[in-house]
Amino acid sequence: MSEIKFIRRQREPHERAGTPVPVAESPPSDPNPPPPAERRHGLRTHVILACLAGASTLSVWFTMGGLGMTWDEAYYFEPHRNAAQFLIDAARGTRVPGVTPDQYFAQVPELPAVPRLIHGLSGLLFDGSWLAERHMFAPLVAQRLLNGVAHGLNAYLLALLLVPAAGFLPAIAGMLAYATLPHVFAHAHFAATETLMVTMTLLTVLAFLRGLRSLWAVPLAGVAFGLALNTKFNLILLPLPLALWGLIDHRRLVWLPLLGMAAIAPIVWIATWPWLWSDTLTRLWDYLQHFLTHAQTPTWYLGRRWGEGTDSVPWFYPLHILAVTTPLPALLLSAVGLLFCLWPRSPDRREHLFVLLAAIPLAISCAPGAPRYDGTRLFFNALPALALLAGVGCARIGEWFPGAGRDRVRSGVVLALTALMAIPGALAIFISHPHELSHFNELAGGLPGAVRRGFEPVQWCEAVNEPVIEHLNAMLPPGASLMPVALHDQIFTHMQSWGVLRPDIRIVGPPAVSDYHIVQARFGFFGRVEWFLWSRWFPGGSRRFGWPRGVDIPEVPLIAVAPTGQGFVDAVMRELTLETSEITP
């Protein structure tokens, strides 16, 4: 059958039709157009976000006072200095006879190279600077200052993830949500691994996303993941949320960046960690075994002691801790953002990735056999994803608000939600500083309510700060002995080496009988003797240190110091009927 063609005649316009309006030809469409938010914002966006990131860094730098040496910093201080010496010798081209590069990194071998090098470099850059020397713990503060830069960088990278998915103002909301989380703000002050873990997580995610669209970014994803592996063991499973999201939403495109990460990351990991340059396979195996067989640290939770010879901490501990330590407005907006991200008609597939970045670290922490202690620290990489969800929540509520079709109304709603979220978080930081790690929200009844409900008020020794050291210097007689309880004793030896704690004070441990005891309220480390010391011996004659500000919060002691000596030993034997060998904590 021949093809039938219909020919439509072009009619002349009617005399009343008016002058026809010319229609411009539309340009050819871009097969991979950038998201609308990226088209609307350019250099101005980056300048504003960079200014906010700089403000985040400054907020950390100028609040360094009042934070003592943490448990991990007591282990890491000397390894950081050794890494700094490695940088000096490498820059000068000097070779110490009999010293190989891996020996600079041999102390505390479970600490990867990236935190060593960054905190060691920080100590080099800021040693003797005004920012460090204005504090009692100047050598420690010098190592901490670049961590404040990482905190600001984290806020900036987080906003870069949010702008394409939710827009400019919600990205600012996410930045402020992250910067005003009390536990995040606390860890930004420490020369440890948590803040840098977030940095490497965000860099890897951004490089992976770019690798989906650009071939040149695939090696960057591999390099970023290699540095992530060299920052924190927890990040070994970082490809899991990326792979799941990519397979669900991008199918074939995901394989190239994943293969790039698998091929390049191990090379970068080994190349940037001199400790692995010798006996590589054995040391890698020892490193993995250290974390895979890590014992459960004793933890006080729900009014009882868990771990180390008792039952493991319940699986829901991470979820419970997250719920009672996150400021409520940020928690609620994150929940709203989660619901919108899971909505079948979610406008941006990147939001599904935000859900996985939050859910998988929490799921791993809740899994059987996973270590659970130290509050938010072991699932710390879920906290930036919480801020991402809060930013999405602000954006989607703004779109649903009456009149949200008008940009001005939508922007006003997002700004109002941002203020409602950021102000309570900033206020919580102001009230609790320098003890942000002891912050609990209204669901727990604040710190006093949390203690009554059976949570540990403090875990990481940061409460042994300037007032505590000044009190020890003033109170202890010459040559007195001091026994730390539920504390890292190296904290005090480091402080003596810096010249801030009197050198004549003798730091002792069991089985010695000590003139004085200093106790941290880390109840998971308490046995019968420690509880007797804390609840029966200390209340009458101890000096207790807690919150510096009493804004509707009664003082809750985090550290206590009191004389003990032979009188304490006799009281324990009389009250608890213990053998002498069991008495000293």
Coordinates of C-alpha atoms in Angstrom, one line a residue:
M1 CA 0.0 0.0 0.0
S2 CA 1.4 3.4 -0.9
E3 CA 2.0 5.9 1.9
I4 CA -0.7 8.4 2.3
K5 CA 0.5 11.9 2.9
F6 CA -1.7 14.7 4.4
I7 CA -0.8 18.1 3.3
R8 CA -2.0 21.0 5.5
R9 CA -2.4 24.3 3.8
Q10 CA -0.9 27.4 5.3
R11 CA -3.8 29.8 5.8
E12 CA -3.4 33.5 5.7
P13 CA -3.9 35.2 9.1
H14 CA -7.3 36.7 9.7
E15 CA -7.4 40.5 9.5
R16 CA -8.3 40.8 13.2
A17 CA -5.6 38.4 14.4
G18 CA -3.0 41.1 14.9
T19 CA 0.7 41.0 14.3
P20 CA 2.2 37.6 15.0
V21 CA 4.7 37.4 17.8
P22 CA 8.1 36.0 16.5
V23 CA 9.2 32.9 18.3
A24 CA 13.0 32.5 18.9
E25 CA 14.5 29.2 18.0
S26 CA 15.4 27.2 21.2
P27 CA 19.0 26.2 21.4
P28 CA 19.9 22.5 21.4
S29 CA 19.4 21.0 24.8
D30 CA 22.4 19.9 26.9
P31 CA 22.2 16.1 27.3
N32 CA 23.7 16.4 30.8
P33 CA 22.4 19.8 32.1
P34 CA 23.6 20.9 35.5
P35 CA 21.1 21.0 38.3
P36 CA 19.1 24.2 38.5
A37 CA 20.8 25.3 41.7
E38 CA 24.2 25.1 40.0
R39 CA 22.9 27.2 37.1
R40 CA 21.7 29.9 39.5
H41 CA 24.7 30.2 41.7
G42 CA 28.4 30.6 40.8
L43 CA 31.2 32.5 42.3
R44 CA 29.0 34.3 44.8
T45 CA 27.8 31.0 46.2
H46 CA 31.4 29.8 46.8
V47 CA 32.4 33.1 48.4
I48 CA 29.5 33.2 50.9
L49 CA 30.0 29.5 51.8
A50 CA 33.8 30.0 52.2
C51 CA 33.1 33.0 54.5
L52 CA 30.8 30.8 56.6
A53 CA 33.4 28.1 56.7
G54 CA 36.0 30.6 57.8
A55 CA 33.8 31.7 60.6
S56 CA 33.4 28.1 61.7
T57 CA 37.2 27.7 61.9
L58 CA 37.5 31.0 63.9
S59 CA 34.8 29.8 66.3
V60 CA 37.0 26.8 67.0
W61 CA 40.2 28.7 67.2
F62 CA 39.0 31.2 69.7
T63 CA 37.3 28.7 72.0
M64 CA 40.3 26.4 72.6
G65 CA 40.5 27.3 76.3
G66 CA 39.0 25.0 78.9
L67 CA 39.6 21.7 77.0
G68 CA 42.0 19.3 78.6
M69 CA 43.9 16.5 76.9
T70 CA 41.6 13.7 75.6
W71 CA 42.2 10.0 76.1
D72 CA 43.3 9.5 72.5
E73 CA 45.5 12.6 72.4
A74 CA 47.5 11.2 75.3
Y75 CA 48.4 8.3 73.0
Y76 CA 48.8 10.4 69.9
F77 CA 50.8 13.4 71.1
E78 CA 54.2 11.9 70.7
P79 CA 53.4 10.1 67.4
H80 CA 52.3 13.5 66.0
R81 CA 55.6 15.0 67.0
N82 CA 57.5 12.1 65.4
A83 CA 55.5 12.7 62.2
A84 CA 56.4 16.4 62.3
Q85 CA 60.1 15.3 62.6
F86 CA 59.6 13.1 59.6
L87 CA 58.3 16.1 57.6
I88 CA 61.3 18.3 58.8
D89 CA 63.9 15.6 57.8
A90 CA 62.1 15.0 54.5
A91 CA 62.0 18.7 53.6
R92 CA 65.7 19.1 54.5
G93 CA 66.7 15.9 52.8
T94 CA 68.5 14.7 55.9
R95 CA 68.8 11.1 56.7
V96 CA 69.3 10.0 60.3
P97 CA 71.8 7.1 60.4
G98 CA 70.1 3.8 61.4
V99 CA 66.6 5.4 61.2
T100 CA 64.2 4.2 58.4
P101 CA 61.1 6.2 57.4
D102 CA 58.8 3.6 58.9
Q103 CA 60.3 4.1 62.3
Y104 CA 58.9 7.6 62.5
F105 CA 55.5 6.0 62.4
A106 CA 56.1 2.9 64.6
Q107 CA 54.8 4.3 67.8
V108 CA 51.0 3.5 68.2
P109 CA 50.9 1.7 64.9
E110 CA 47.1 1.6 64.7
L111 CA 47.1 5.4 64.2
P112 CA 47.1 6.0 60.4
A113 CA 49.4 8.5 58.7
V114 CA 47.0 11.3 57.6
P115 CA 46.1 12.4 61.2
R116 CA 49.7 12.1 62.3
L117 CA 51.0 14.3 59.4
I118 CA 48.2 16.9 59.7
H119 CA 48.4 17.3 63.5
G120 CA 52.2 17.1 63.3
L121 CA 52.2 19.8 60.7
S122 CA 49.9 21.8 62.8
G123 CA 52.3 21.6 65.7
L124 CA 55.1 22.8 63.4
L125 CA 53.1 25.7 62.0
F126 CA 51.6 27.0 65.2
D127 CA 54.4 26.2 67.7
G128 CA 55.1 29.5 69.5
S129 CA 52.2 31.3 67.9
W130 CA 49.9 33.6 69.8
L131 CA 47.0 31.3 69.0
A132 CA 48.7 28.5 70.9
E133 CA 50.8 30.3 73.5
R134 CA 47.8 32.2 75.0
H135 CA 46.7 28.8 76.4
M136 CA 48.1 26.8 79.3
F137 CA 48.4 23.6 77.2
A138 CA 50.2 25.4 74.3
P139 CA 52.0 22.4 72.8
L140 CA 48.7 20.5 72.6
V141 CA 46.8 23.5 71.2
A142 CA 49.4 23.9 68.5
Q143 CA 48.6 20.4 67.3
R144 CA 44.9 21.1 67.4
L145 CA 44.6 24.3 65.3
L146 CA 44.6 22.7 61.8
N147 CA 41.7 20.5 63.1
G148 CA 39.7 23.7 63.3
V149 CA 40.5 24.4 59.7
A150 CA 39.3 20.9 58.8
H151 CA 36.0 21.7 60.7
G152 CA 35.4 24.8 58.5
L153 CA 36.3 22.8 55.4
N154 CA 33.8 20.1 56.4
A155 CA 31.0 22.7 56.6
Y156 CA 32.0 24.0 53.1
L157 CA 32.1 20.5 51.5
L158 CA 28.8 19.7 53.1
A159 CA 27.3 22.8 51.5
L160 CA 28.7 21.8 48.1
L161 CA 26.8 18.5 48.4
L162 CA 23.6 20.3 49.4
V163 CA 23.5 23.1 46.8
P164 CA 22.7 20.9 43.8
A165 CA 20.1 18.9 45.7
A166 CA 18.3 21.5 47.7
G167 CA 19.5 25.0 46.8
F168 CA 21.6 27.8 48.2
L169 CA 19.7 28.7 51.4
P170 CA 19.1 25.1 52.5
A171 CA 22.9 24.5 52.0
I172 CA 23.5 27.2 54.5
A173 CA 21.0 25.6 56.8
G174 CA 22.9 22.3 56.5
M175 CA 26.2 24.1 57.2
L176 CA 24.8 25.7 60.4
A177 CA 23.2 22.4 61.4
Y178 CA 26.6 20.8 61.3
A179 CA 28.5 23.6 62.9
T180 CA 26.1 23.9 65.8
L181 CA 26.0 20.2 66.8
P182 CA 27.7 20.2 70.2
H183 CA 29.6 17.0 69.8
V184 CA 30.8 18.0 66.3
F185 CA 32.0 21.3 67.7
A186 CA 33.8 19.6 70.6
H187 CA 35.7 17.2 68.4
A188 CA 36.7 20.1 66.2
H189 CA 39.0 21.2 69.0
F190 CA 40.9 17.9 69.4
A191 CA 44.0 16.6 67.6
A192 CA 42.3 13.2 67.0
T193 CA 40.8 11.4 64.0
E194 CA 37.1 12.2 64.1
T195 CA 36.9 15.6 62.3
L196 CA 39.4 14.4 59.7
M197 CA 37.3 11.3 59.1
V198 CA 34.4 13.6 58.2
T199 CA 36.7 15.6 55.8
M200 CA 37.8 12.5 54.0
T201 CA 34.3 11.1 53.8
L202 CA 33.0 14.3 52.2
L203 CA 35.9 14.6 49.8
T204 CA 35.4 11.0 48.7
V205 CA 31.7 11.4 48.2
L206 CA 32.2 14.6 46.1
A207 CA 34.9 13.0 44.0
F208 CA 32.7 9.9 43.4
L209 CA 29.8 12.1 42.3
R210 CA 32.0 14.0 39.9
G211 CA 33.4 10.7 38.6
L212 CA 29.8 9.7 37.5
R213 CA 29.9 12.6 35.0
S214 CA 33.6 13.2 34.3
L215 CA 36.2 10.7 33.4
W216 CA 39.0 12.9 34.8
A217 CA 37.5 12.8 38.3
V218 CA 37.7 9.0 38.6
P219 CA 41.3 9.0 39.7
L220 CA 40.4 11.7 42.2
A221 CA 37.9 9.4 43.7
G222 CA 40.5 6.8 44.1
V223 CA 43.0 9.2 45.7
A224 CA 40.4 10.6 48.1
F225 CA 39.3 7.1 49.2
G226 CA 43.0 6.1 49.7
L227 CA 43.5 9.1 52.0
A228 CA 40.3 8.1 53.8
L229 CA 41.6 4.6 54.4
N230 CA 44.7 6.3 55.8
T231 CA 42.6 8.4 58.2
K232 CA 40.3 6.1 60.1
F233 CA 39.6 2.4 59.9
N234 CA 35.9 3.0 60.0
L235 CA 36.0 4.4 56.5
I236 CA 37.0 1.0 55.0
L237 CA 33.2 0.5 54.3
L238 CA 32.7 4.0 52.8
P239 CA 32.2 2.5 49.2
L240 CA 29.1 0.6 50.5
P241 CA 26.6 3.5 50.6
L242 CA 28.1 4.9 47.3
A243 CA 27.8 1.5 45.6
L244 CA 24.2 0.9 46.8
W245 CA 23.1 4.4 45.8
G246 CA 24.9 4.2 42.4
L247 CA 23.4 0.8 41.6
I248 CA 19.9 2.0 42.5
D249 CA 19.9 5.4 40.8
H250 CA 22.7 5.3 38.2
R251 CA 23.1 1.6 37.2
R252 CA 26.0 1.3 34.7
L253 CA 27.6 4.7 35.4
V254 CA 28.6 3.6 38.9
W255 CA 31.1 1.0 37.9
L256 CA 33.8 3.3 36.6
P257 CA 34.3 5.4 39.8
L258 CA 34.0 2.3 42.0
L259 CA 36.7 0.5 39.9
G260 CA 38.9 3.6 40.1
M261 CA 38.5 3.6 43.9
A262 CA 39.3 -0.1 44.1
A263 CA 42.4 0.2 41.9
I264 CA 43.9 3.4 43.1
A265 CA 43.0 3.6 46.8
P266 CA 45.2 0.7 48.1
I267 CA 48.2 2.3 46.2
V268 CA 47.6 5.7 47.8
W269 CA 47.0 4.1 51.2
I270 CA 50.4 2.4 51.2
A271 CA 52.3 5.2 49.5
T272 CA 51.2 7.8 52.0
W273 CA 51.9 5.6 55.1
P274 CA 55.6 5.1 55.6
W275 CA 55.0 2.5 58.3
L276 CA 53.6 0.2 55.6
W277 CA 56.7 0.5 53.4
S278 CA 58.4 -2.4 55.2
D279 CA 56.9 -5.8 55.8
T280 CA 53.7 -4.5 54.2
L281 CA 51.4 -7.5 54.3
T282 CA 52.2 -8.5 57.9
R283 CA 51.6 -4.9 59.1
L284 CA 48.4 -4.5 57.2
W285 CA 47.2 -7.8 58.7
D286 CA 48.1 -6.6 62.2
Y287 CA 46.4 -3.3 61.6
L288 CA 43.1 -5.0 60.5
Q289 CA 43.3 -7.5 63.4
H290 CA 43.7 -4.7 65.9
F291 CA 40.3 -3.3 65.0
L292 CA 38.5 -6.5 64.1
T293 CA 39.3 -8.0 67.6
H294 CA 39.0 -4.7 69.6
A295 CA 37.5 -5.5 73.0
Q296 CA 34.3 -3.7 74.1
T297 CA 35.3 -0.8 76.4
P298 CA 33.2 -0.8 79.6
T299 CA 30.3 1.6 79.3
W300 CA 27.7 2.9 81.8
Y301 CA 24.3 2.9 80.1
L302 CA 20.8 2.8 81.4
G303 CA 22.1 2.7 85.0
R304 CA 24.3 -0.4 84.7
R305 CA 27.8 -1.4 83.5
W306 CA 28.2 -3.2 80.1
G307 CA 31.2 -4.7 78.4
E308 CA 34.4 -6.3 79.6
G309 CA 33.2 -9.5 81.2
T310 CA 29.5 -8.5 81.2
D311 CA 26.8 -8.3 78.5
S312 CA 27.6 -6.3 75.4
V313 CA 26.0 -2.8 75.2
P314 CA 22.5 -3.1 73.7
W315 CA 22.3 -2.8 69.9
F316 CA 20.2 0.4 70.1
Y317 CA 22.8 2.4 72.0
P318 CA 23.9 4.4 68.9
L319 CA 20.3 5.3 68.1
H320 CA 19.5 6.3 71.7
I321 CA 22.7 8.4 72.0
L322 CA 22.0 10.1 68.7
A323 CA 18.5 11.0 69.9
V324 CA 19.5 12.4 73.3
T325 CA 22.6 14.3 72.2
T326 CA 21.4 16.1 69.1
P327 CA 19.7 19.5 69.6
L328 CA 16.0 18.9 69.1
P329 CA 15.3 21.3 66.2
A330 CA 18.2 19.8 64.2
L331 CA 16.9 16.3 65.1
L332 CA 13.3 17.1 64.0
L333 CA 14.4 18.7 60.7
S334 CA 16.6 15.8 60.0
A335 CA 13.6 13.5 60.5
V336 CA 11.5 15.6 58.2
G337 CA 14.3 15.6 55.6
L338 CA 14.5 11.8 55.9
L339 CA 10.8 11.4 55.2
F340 CA 11.0 13.7 52.2
C341 CA 14.1 11.8 50.9
L342 CA 12.2 8.5 51.2
W343 CA 9.1 10.0 49.5
P344 CA 8.6 8.2 46.1
R345 CA 8.6 11.5 44.2
S346 CA 11.7 12.9 45.7
P347 CA 12.9 15.6 43.2
D348 CA 16.6 14.8 43.5
R349 CA 18.2 11.3 43.5
R350 CA 21.1 12.7 45.5
E351 CA 18.9 12.8 48.5
H352 CA 18.8 9.0 48.6
L353 CA 22.6 9.1 49.0
F354 CA 22.2 11.3 52.1
V355 CA 20.0 8.7 53.6
L356 CA 22.5 5.9 53.0
L357 CA 25.4 8.0 54.4
A358 CA 23.5 8.4 57.6
A359 CA 21.9 4.9 57.8
I360 CA 24.9 2.7 57.1
P361 CA 27.3 4.0 59.8
L362 CA 24.5 3.7 62.3
A363 CA 23.6 0.2 61.1
I364 CA 27.2 -0.9 61.4
S365 CA 27.4 0.4 64.9
C366 CA 24.1 -1.4 65.8
A367 CA 25.3 -4.7 64.3
P368 CA 26.1 -7.7 66.5
G369 CA 29.7 -7.6 67.8
A370 CA 30.3 -4.0 66.8
P371 CA 32.0 -1.9 69.6
R372 CA 29.6 0.6 71.2
Y373 CA 31.0 3.2 73.7
D374 CA 32.2 6.8 73.9
G375 CA 28.9 8.4 72.9
T376 CA 28.7 9.5 69.3
R377 CA 32.4 8.9 68.5
L378 CA 32.2 5.5 66.8
F379 CA 29.5 6.6 64.4
F380 CA 30.7 10.1 64.1
N381 CA 30.7 10.0 60.2
A382 CA 26.8 9.8 60.4
L383 CA 26.6 13.3 61.9
P384 CA 27.3 15.2 58.7
A385 CA 24.7 13.2 56.9
L386 CA 22.3 14.2 59.7
A387 CA 23.1 17.8 58.8
L388 CA 22.5 17.1 55.1
L389 CA 19.1 15.7 55.9
A390 CA 18.3 18.8 58.0
G391 CA 19.1 21.0 55.0
V392 CA 16.8 18.9 52.8
G393 CA 14.1 19.2 55.4
C394 CA 14.4 23.0 55.4
A395 CA 14.1 23.0 51.6
R396 CA 11.1 20.7 51.3
I397 CA 9.1 22.4 54.1
G398 CA 9.7 25.7 52.3
E399 CA 8.3 24.2 49.1
W400 CA 5.2 22.9 50.9
F401 CA 4.5 26.1 52.8
P402 CA 1.5 28.1 51.6
G403 CA 2.7 30.5 48.9
A404 CA 5.8 28.6 48.4
G405 CA 5.6 29.2 44.7
R406 CA 6.9 32.7 45.3
D407 CA 10.7 32.7 45.8
R408 CA 10.6 35.4 48.5
V409 CA 8.1 33.4 50.7
R410 CA 10.0 30.2 50.2
S411 CA 13.3 31.9 51.1
G412 CA 11.7 33.4 54.2
V413 CA 10.5 30.1 55.4
V414 CA 13.9 28.4 54.9
L415 CA 15.7 31.3 56.7
A416 CA 13.2 31.1 59.6
L417 CA 13.7 27.3 59.9
T418 CA 17.5 27.8 59.7
A419 CA 17.3 30.3 62.6
L420 CA 15.0 28.0 64.6
M421 CA 17.6 25.2 64.2
A422 CA 20.9 27.0 64.5
I423 CA 20.1 29.3 67.5
P424 CA 19.3 26.4 69.9
G425 CA 22.4 24.6 68.8
A426 CA 24.6 27.6 69.3
L427 CA 23.0 28.2 72.7
A428 CA 23.6 24.6 73.7
I429 CA 27.3 25.1 72.8
F430 CA 27.5 28.4 74.7
I431 CA 26.0 26.8 77.8
S432 CA 28.0 23.6 77.8
H433 CA 31.4 24.9 76.6
P434 CA 34.0 23.6 77.2
H435 CA 32.1 20.4 78.0
E436 CA 30.1 19.9 74.8
L437 CA 30.8 16.2 74.8
S438 CA 28.7 16.1 78.0
H439 CA 25.7 17.8 76.3
F440 CA 22.3 16.1 76.4
N441 CA 19.1 17.5 75.0
E442 CA 15.7 17.9 76.5
L443 CA 14.7 14.3 75.7
A444 CA 17.2 13.2 78.4
G445 CA 16.5 16.2 80.7
G446 CA 19.9 17.8 80.0
L447 CA 23.0 16.5 81.7
P448 CA 21.4 16.2 85.2
G449 CA 18.5 14.2 83.7
A450 CA 20.9 12.1 81.7
V451 CA 22.9 11.2 84.8
R452 CA 19.6 10.2 86.6
R453 CA 18.6 8.1 83.6
G454 CA 21.9 6.2 83.7
F455 CA 24.1 7.8 81.0
E456 CA 27.8 8.5 81.4
P457 CA 28.3 12.2 81.9
V458 CA 31.9 12.2 80.6
Q459 CA 34.2 9.7 78.9
W460 CA 37.2 11.3 77.2
C461 CA 39.2 13.1 79.9
E462 CA 38.7 16.6 78.3
A463 CA 37.3 17.8 81.6
V464 CA 40.9 17.7 83.2
N465 CA 41.4 21.4 82.1
E466 CA 43.1 24.5 83.4
P467 CA 41.1 24.9 86.6
V468 CA 41.7 21.3 87.6
I469 CA 45.5 21.6 87.0
E470 CA 45.6 24.9 88.9
H471 CA 43.8 23.3 91.8
L472 CA 46.3 20.4 91.9
N473 CA 49.2 22.7 91.8
A474 CA 47.8 24.8 94.7
M475 CA 46.4 22.0 96.9
L476 CA 48.8 19.1 96.8
P477 CA 51.8 19.3 99.2
P478 CA 55.3 18.9 97.9
G479 CA 56.1 15.3 96.8
A480 CA 52.4 14.2 97.2
S481 CA 51.3 11.2 95.2
L482 CA 48.2 11.4 92.9
M483 CA 46.3 8.4 91.5
P484 CA 44.1 9.0 88.4
V485 CA 40.9 6.9 88.4
A486 CA 39.0 6.3 85.1
L487 CA 41.5 8.7 83.5
H488 CA 44.6 8.2 81.3
D489 CA 47.6 8.7 83.5
Q490 CA 49.8 9.9 80.6
I491 CA 47.7 13.1 80.5
F492 CA 49.5 14.2 83.7
T493 CA 52.9 13.1 82.6
H494 CA 52.5 15.1 79.4
M495 CA 51.4 18.1 81.5
Q496 CA 54.5 17.8 83.7
S497 CA 56.7 17.7 80.6
W498 CA 55.1 21.0 79.4
G499 CA 55.8 22.6 82.8
V500 CA 52.1 23.2 83.7
L501 CA 51.8 20.5 86.4
R502 CA 54.3 20.6 89.2
P503 CA 57.1 18.0 88.6
D504 CA 57.2 16.9 92.3
I505 CA 53.7 15.5 92.1
R506 CA 54.1 11.7 91.8
I507 CA 51.6 10.1 89.4
V508 CA 51.0 6.5 90.7
G509 CA 48.8 3.6 89.9
P510 CA 47.7 0.4 91.6
P511 CA 48.7 -1.2 93.9
A512 CA 50.2 1.9 95.5
V513 CA 48.4 3.8 98.3
S514 CA 48.0 7.4 97.1
D515 CA 47.8 10.6 99.0
Y516 CA 45.2 12.0 96.6
H517 CA 42.8 10.6 94.0
I518 CA 41.5 12.4 90.9
V519 CA 38.4 10.7 89.4
Q520 CA 36.6 11.2 86.2
A521 CA 32.8 10.4 86.3
R522 CA 33.2 7.7 83.7
F523 CA 31.0 5.2 85.6
G524 CA 31.7 2.3 83.1
F525 CA 35.2 2.1 84.6
F526 CA 33.9 1.9 88.2
G527 CA 34.0 -1.1 90.4
R528 CA 33.0 -1.5 94.0
V529 CA 36.0 0.5 95.3
E530 CA 35.6 3.3 92.7
W531 CA 31.9 3.7 93.6
F532 CA 32.8 3.8 97.3
L533 CA 35.4 6.5 96.5
W534 CA 32.9 8.5 94.4
S535 CA 29.7 8.3 96.4
R536 CA 30.9 7.7 100.0
W537 CA 34.4 9.2 100.4
F538 CA 34.4 12.2 98.0
P539 CA 31.2 14.1 98.8
G540 CA 32.4 15.5 102.1
G541 CA 35.9 16.6 101.3
S542 CA 36.4 16.7 97.6
R543 CA 36.7 19.6 95.1
R544 CA 34.4 18.9 92.2
F545 CA 34.6 20.4 88.7
G546 CA 31.6 20.6 86.3
W547 CA 29.8 23.2 84.3
P548 CA 31.4 26.7 84.1
R549 CA 28.1 28.4 83.4
G550 CA 24.9 27.7 85.4
V551 CA 22.3 28.8 82.9
D552 CA 19.3 26.8 84.4
I553 CA 21.7 23.8 84.9
P554 CA 22.8 22.8 88.3
E555 CA 26.4 21.8 88.7
V556 CA 27.0 18.2 87.7
P557 CA 30.6 17.1 88.6
L558 CA 32.7 15.6 85.9
I559 CA 36.0 15.5 87.8
A560 CA 36.6 15.2 91.5
V561 CA 39.8 15.5 93.6
A562 CA 40.2 14.6 97.3
P563 CA 42.8 13.4 99.8
T564 CA 42.7 9.7 100.4
G565 CA 45.8 8.0 101.8
Q566 CA 45.8 5.3 104.4
G567 CA 42.5 6.5 105.8
F568 CA 40.8 5.6 102.5
V569 CA 42.3 2.1 102.6
D570 CA 41.1 1.5 106.1
A571 CA 37.6 2.8 105.3
V572 CA 37.3 0.5 102.3
M573 CA 38.5 -2.5 104.3
R574 CA 36.0 -1.7 107.1
E575 CA 33.0 -0.9 104.8
L576 CA 33.5 -3.4 102.0
T577 CA 35.4 -6.1 103.8
L578 CA 38.0 -6.5 101.0
E579 CA 41.5 -7.7 101.0
T580 CA 44.2 -5.1 100.8
S581 CA 45.2 -6.1 97.3
E582 CA 41.7 -5.3 96.0
I583 CA 41.4 -1.8 97.4
T584 CA 43.4 0.5 95.2
P585 CA 41.4 1.3 92.0

